[in-house]
PDB file of C-alpha atoms in Angstrom:
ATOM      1  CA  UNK A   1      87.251  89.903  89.091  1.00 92.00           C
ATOM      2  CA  UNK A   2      89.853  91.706  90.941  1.00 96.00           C
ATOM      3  CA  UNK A   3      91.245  95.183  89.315  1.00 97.00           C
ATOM      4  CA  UNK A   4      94.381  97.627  90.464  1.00 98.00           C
ATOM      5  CA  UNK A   5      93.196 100.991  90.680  1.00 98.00           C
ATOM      6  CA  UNK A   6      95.315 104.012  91.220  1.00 97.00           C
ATOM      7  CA  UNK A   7      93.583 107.385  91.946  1.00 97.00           C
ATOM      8  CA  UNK A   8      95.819 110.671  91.633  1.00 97.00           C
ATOM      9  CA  UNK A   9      94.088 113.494  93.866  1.00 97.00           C
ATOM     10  CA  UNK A  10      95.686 116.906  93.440  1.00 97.00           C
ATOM     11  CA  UNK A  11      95.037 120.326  94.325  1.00 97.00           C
ATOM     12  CA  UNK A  12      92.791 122.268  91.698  1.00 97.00           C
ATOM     13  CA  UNK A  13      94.480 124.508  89.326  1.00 94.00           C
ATOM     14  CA  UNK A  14      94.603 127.933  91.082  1.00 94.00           C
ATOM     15  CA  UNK A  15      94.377 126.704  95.134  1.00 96.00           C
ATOM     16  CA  UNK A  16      97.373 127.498  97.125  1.00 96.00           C
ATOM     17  CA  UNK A  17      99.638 124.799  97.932  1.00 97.00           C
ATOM     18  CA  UNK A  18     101.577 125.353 100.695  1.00 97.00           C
ATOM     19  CA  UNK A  19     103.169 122.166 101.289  1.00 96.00           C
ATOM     20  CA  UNK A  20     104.571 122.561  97.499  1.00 97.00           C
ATOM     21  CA  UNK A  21     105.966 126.087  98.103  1.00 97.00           C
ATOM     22  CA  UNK A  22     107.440 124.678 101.280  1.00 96.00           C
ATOM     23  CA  UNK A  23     109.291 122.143  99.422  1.00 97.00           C
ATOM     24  CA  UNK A  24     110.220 124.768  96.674  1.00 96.00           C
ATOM     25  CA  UNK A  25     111.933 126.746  98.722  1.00 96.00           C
ATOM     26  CA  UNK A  26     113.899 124.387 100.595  1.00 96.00           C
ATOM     27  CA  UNK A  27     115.671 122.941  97.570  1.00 95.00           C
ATOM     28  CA  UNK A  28     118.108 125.961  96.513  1.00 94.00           C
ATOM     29  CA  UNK A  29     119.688 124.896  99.983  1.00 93.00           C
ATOM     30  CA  UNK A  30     120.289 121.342  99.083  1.00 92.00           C
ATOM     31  CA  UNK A  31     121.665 122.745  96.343  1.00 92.00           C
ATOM     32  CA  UNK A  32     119.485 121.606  93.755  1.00 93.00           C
ATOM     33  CA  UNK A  33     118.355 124.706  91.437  1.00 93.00           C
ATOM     34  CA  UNK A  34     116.163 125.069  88.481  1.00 95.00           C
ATOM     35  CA  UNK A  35     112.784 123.859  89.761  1.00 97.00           C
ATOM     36  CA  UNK A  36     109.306 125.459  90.058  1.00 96.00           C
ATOM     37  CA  UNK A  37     105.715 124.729  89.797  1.00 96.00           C
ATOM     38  CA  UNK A  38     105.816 121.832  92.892  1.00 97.00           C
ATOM     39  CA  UNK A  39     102.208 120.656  93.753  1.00 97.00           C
ATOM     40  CA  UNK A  40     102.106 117.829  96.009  1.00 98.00           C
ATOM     41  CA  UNK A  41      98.636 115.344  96.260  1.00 98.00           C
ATOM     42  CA  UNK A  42      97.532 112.030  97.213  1.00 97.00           C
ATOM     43  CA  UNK A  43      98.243 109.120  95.273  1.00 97.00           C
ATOM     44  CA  UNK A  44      95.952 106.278  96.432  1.00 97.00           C
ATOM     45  CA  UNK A  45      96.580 102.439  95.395  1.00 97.00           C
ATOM     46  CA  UNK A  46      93.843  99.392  95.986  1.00 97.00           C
ATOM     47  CA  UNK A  47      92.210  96.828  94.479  1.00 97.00           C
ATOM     48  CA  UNK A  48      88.555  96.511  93.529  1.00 97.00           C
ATOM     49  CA  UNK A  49      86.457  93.504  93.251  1.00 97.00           C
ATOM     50  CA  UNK A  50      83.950  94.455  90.056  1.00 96.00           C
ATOM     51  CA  UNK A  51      82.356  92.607  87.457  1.00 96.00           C
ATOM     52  CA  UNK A  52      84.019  94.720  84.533  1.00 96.00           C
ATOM     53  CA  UNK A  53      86.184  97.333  83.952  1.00 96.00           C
ATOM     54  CA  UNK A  54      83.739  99.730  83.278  1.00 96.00           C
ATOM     55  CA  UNK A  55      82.147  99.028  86.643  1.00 96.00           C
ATOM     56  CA  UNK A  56      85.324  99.004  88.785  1.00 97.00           C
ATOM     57  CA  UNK A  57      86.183 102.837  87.076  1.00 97.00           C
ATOM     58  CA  UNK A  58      82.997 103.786  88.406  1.00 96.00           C
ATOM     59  CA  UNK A  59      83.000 102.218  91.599  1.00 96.00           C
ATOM     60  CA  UNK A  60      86.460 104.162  91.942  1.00 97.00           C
ATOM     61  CA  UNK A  61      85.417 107.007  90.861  1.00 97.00           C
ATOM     62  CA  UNK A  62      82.298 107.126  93.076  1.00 96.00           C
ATOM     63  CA  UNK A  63      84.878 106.287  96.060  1.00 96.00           C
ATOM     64  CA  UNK A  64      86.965 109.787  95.255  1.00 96.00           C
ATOM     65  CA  UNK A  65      83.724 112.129  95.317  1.00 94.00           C
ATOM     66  CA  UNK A  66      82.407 110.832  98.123  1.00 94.00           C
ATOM     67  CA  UNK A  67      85.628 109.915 100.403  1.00 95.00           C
ATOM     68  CA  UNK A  68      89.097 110.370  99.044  1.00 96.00           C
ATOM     69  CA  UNK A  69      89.029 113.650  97.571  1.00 96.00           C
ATOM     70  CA  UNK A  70      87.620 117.248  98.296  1.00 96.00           C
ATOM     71  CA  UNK A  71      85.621 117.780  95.273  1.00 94.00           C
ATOM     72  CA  UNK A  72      85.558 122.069  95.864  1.00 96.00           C
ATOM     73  CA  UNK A  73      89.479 122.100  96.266  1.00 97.00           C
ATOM     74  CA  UNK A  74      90.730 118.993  94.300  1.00 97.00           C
ATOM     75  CA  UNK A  75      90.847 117.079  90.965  1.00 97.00           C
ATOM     76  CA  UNK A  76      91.386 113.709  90.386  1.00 97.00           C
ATOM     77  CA  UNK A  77      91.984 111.233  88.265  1.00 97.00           C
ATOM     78  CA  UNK A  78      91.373 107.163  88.338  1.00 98.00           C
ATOM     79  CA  UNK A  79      93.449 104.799  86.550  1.00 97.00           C
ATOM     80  CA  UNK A  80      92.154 100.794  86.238  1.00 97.00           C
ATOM     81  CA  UNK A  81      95.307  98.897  85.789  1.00 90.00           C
TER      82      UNK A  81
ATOM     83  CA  UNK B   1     115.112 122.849  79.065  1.00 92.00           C
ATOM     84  CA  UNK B   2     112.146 122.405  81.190  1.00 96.00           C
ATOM     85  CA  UNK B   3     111.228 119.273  81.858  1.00 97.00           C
ATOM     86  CA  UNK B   4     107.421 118.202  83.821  1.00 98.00           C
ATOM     87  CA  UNK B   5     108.472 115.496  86.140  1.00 98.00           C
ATOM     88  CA  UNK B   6     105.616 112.911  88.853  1.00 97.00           C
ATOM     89  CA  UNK B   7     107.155 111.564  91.561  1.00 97.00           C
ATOM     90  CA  UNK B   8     104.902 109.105  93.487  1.00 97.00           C
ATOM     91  CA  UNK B   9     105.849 108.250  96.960  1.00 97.00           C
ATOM     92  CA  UNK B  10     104.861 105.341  98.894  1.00 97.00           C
ATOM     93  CA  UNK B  11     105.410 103.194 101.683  1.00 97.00           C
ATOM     94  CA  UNK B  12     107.329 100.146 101.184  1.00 97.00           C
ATOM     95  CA  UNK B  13     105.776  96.712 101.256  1.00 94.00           C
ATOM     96  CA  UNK B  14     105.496  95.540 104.988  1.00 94.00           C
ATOM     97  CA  UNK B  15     105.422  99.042 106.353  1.00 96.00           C
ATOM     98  CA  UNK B  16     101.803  99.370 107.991  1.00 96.00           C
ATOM     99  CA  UNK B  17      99.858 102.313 106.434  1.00 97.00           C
ATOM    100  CA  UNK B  18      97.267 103.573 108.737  1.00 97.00           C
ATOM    101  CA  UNK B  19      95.750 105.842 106.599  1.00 96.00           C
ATOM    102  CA  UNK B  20      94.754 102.845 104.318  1.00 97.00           C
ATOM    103  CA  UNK B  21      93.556 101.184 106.912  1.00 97.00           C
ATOM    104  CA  UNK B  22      91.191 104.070 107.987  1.00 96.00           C
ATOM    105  CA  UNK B  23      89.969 104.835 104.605  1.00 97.00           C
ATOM    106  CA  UNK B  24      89.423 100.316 103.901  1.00 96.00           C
ATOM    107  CA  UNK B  25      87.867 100.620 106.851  1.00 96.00           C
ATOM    108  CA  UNK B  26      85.479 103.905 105.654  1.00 96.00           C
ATOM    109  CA  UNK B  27      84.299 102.638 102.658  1.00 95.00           C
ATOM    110  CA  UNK B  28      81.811 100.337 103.629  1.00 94.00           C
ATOM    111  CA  UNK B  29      79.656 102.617 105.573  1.00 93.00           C
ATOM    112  CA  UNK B  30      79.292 104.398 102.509  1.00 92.00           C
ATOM    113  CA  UNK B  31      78.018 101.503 100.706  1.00 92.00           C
ATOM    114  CA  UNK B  32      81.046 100.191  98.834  1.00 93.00           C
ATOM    115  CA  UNK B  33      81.814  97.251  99.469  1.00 93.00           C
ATOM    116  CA  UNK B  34      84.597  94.849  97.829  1.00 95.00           C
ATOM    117  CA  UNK B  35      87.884  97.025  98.305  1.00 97.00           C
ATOM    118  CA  UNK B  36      91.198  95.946  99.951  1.00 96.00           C
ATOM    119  CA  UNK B  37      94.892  96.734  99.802  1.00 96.00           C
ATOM    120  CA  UNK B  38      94.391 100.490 100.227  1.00 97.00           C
ATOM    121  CA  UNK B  39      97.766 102.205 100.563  1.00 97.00           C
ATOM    122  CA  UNK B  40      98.007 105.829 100.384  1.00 98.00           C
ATOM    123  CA  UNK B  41     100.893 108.062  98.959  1.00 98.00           C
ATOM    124  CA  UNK B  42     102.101 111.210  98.397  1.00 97.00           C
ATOM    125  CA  UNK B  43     102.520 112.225  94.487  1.00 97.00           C
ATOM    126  CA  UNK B  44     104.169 115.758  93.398  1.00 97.00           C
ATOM    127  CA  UNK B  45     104.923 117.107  89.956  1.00 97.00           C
ATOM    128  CA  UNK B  46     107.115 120.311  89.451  1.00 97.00           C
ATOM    129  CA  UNK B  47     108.477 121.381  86.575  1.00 97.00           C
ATOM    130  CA  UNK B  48     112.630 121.016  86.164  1.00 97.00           C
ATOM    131  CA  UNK B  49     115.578 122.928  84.044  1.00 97.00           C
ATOM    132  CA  UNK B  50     118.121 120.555  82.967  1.00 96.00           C
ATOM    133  CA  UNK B  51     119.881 119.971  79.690  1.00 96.00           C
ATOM    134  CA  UNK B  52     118.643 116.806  79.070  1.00 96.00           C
ATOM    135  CA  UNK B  53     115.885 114.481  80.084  1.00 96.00           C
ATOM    136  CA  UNK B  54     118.365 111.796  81.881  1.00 96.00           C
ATOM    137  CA  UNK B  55     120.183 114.899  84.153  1.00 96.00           C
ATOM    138  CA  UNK B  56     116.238 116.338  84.476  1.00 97.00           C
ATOM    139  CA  UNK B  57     115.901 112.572  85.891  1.00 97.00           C
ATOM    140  CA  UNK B  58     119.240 112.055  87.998  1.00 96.00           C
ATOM    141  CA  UNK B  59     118.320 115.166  89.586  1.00 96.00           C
ATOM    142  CA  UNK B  60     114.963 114.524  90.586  1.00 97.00           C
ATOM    143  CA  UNK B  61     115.843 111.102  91.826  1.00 97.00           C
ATOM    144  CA  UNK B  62     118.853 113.539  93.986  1.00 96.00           C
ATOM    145  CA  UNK B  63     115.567 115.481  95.548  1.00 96.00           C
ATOM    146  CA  UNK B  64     113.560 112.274  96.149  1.00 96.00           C
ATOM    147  CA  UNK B  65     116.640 110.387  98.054  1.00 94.00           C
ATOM    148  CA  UNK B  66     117.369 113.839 100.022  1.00 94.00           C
ATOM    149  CA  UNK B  67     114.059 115.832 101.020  1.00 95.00           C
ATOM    150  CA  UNK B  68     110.470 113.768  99.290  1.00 96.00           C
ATOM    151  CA  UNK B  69     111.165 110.384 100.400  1.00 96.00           C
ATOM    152  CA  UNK B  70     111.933 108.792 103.188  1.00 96.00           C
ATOM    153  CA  UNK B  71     114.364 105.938 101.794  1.00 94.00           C
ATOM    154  CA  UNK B  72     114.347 103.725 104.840  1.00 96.00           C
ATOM    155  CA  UNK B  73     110.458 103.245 104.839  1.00 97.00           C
ATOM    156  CA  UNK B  74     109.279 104.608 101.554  1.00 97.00           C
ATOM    157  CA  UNK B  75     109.755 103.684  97.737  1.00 97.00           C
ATOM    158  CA  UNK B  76     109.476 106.247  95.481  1.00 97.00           C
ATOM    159  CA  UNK B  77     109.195 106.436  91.749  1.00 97.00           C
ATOM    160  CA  UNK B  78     109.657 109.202  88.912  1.00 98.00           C
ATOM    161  CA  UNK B  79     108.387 110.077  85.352  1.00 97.00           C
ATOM    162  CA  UNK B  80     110.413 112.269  83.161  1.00 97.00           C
ATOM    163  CA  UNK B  81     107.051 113.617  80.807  1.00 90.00           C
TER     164      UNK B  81
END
């Protein structure tokens, strides 16, 4: 069977994010106040041929430790739609 | 009020995503085998001041339109939490 997975890969809690900050500070001159704490990550969208579920969240999940994400600097998270 | 607000950026259907590409392409060297349709995005969350969750929302979509998203080749999406 064929499953949607969506995988969310963001910067760990603490790790700079300069591409956030960057964004941060260029919105007070679009005139648009009022906002901190930007992070910016990878969203990642596919779809998995598994026999279950359970086995396509794992597959997935294998997939972001070994490829998609930087386990030291980043978190993710998998969602099986 | 503060408001947490995702934004998830992506290319728009037809637009050819190289990145996906490379990383469909990746996968089955490392053994996994059975994955297609990869498309890769950008997500950010930041946190917002507004009065009220649909101004917290008109203003985010403001930011995507002007300075996340490209609206001529990407879709974008947001989540008032």
């Amino acid at each position: 069977m064929s499953y949607s997975a969506k995988v969310d890969v963001m910067l760990k809690d603490g790790i700079a994010d300069p591409q956030g900050q960057t964004i941060e500070k260029a919105l007070p001159a679009l005139g648009l106040t009022g906002v901190s704490e930007v992070r910016v990550g990878k969203s990642i969208v596919l779809e998995i041929d598994a026999p279950d579920r359970d086995e396509a969240y794992s597959r997935v999940m294998e997939m972001c430790d070994r490829l998609l994400a930087n386990p030291v600097i980043e978190k993710f998270e998998v969602t099986i739609a």
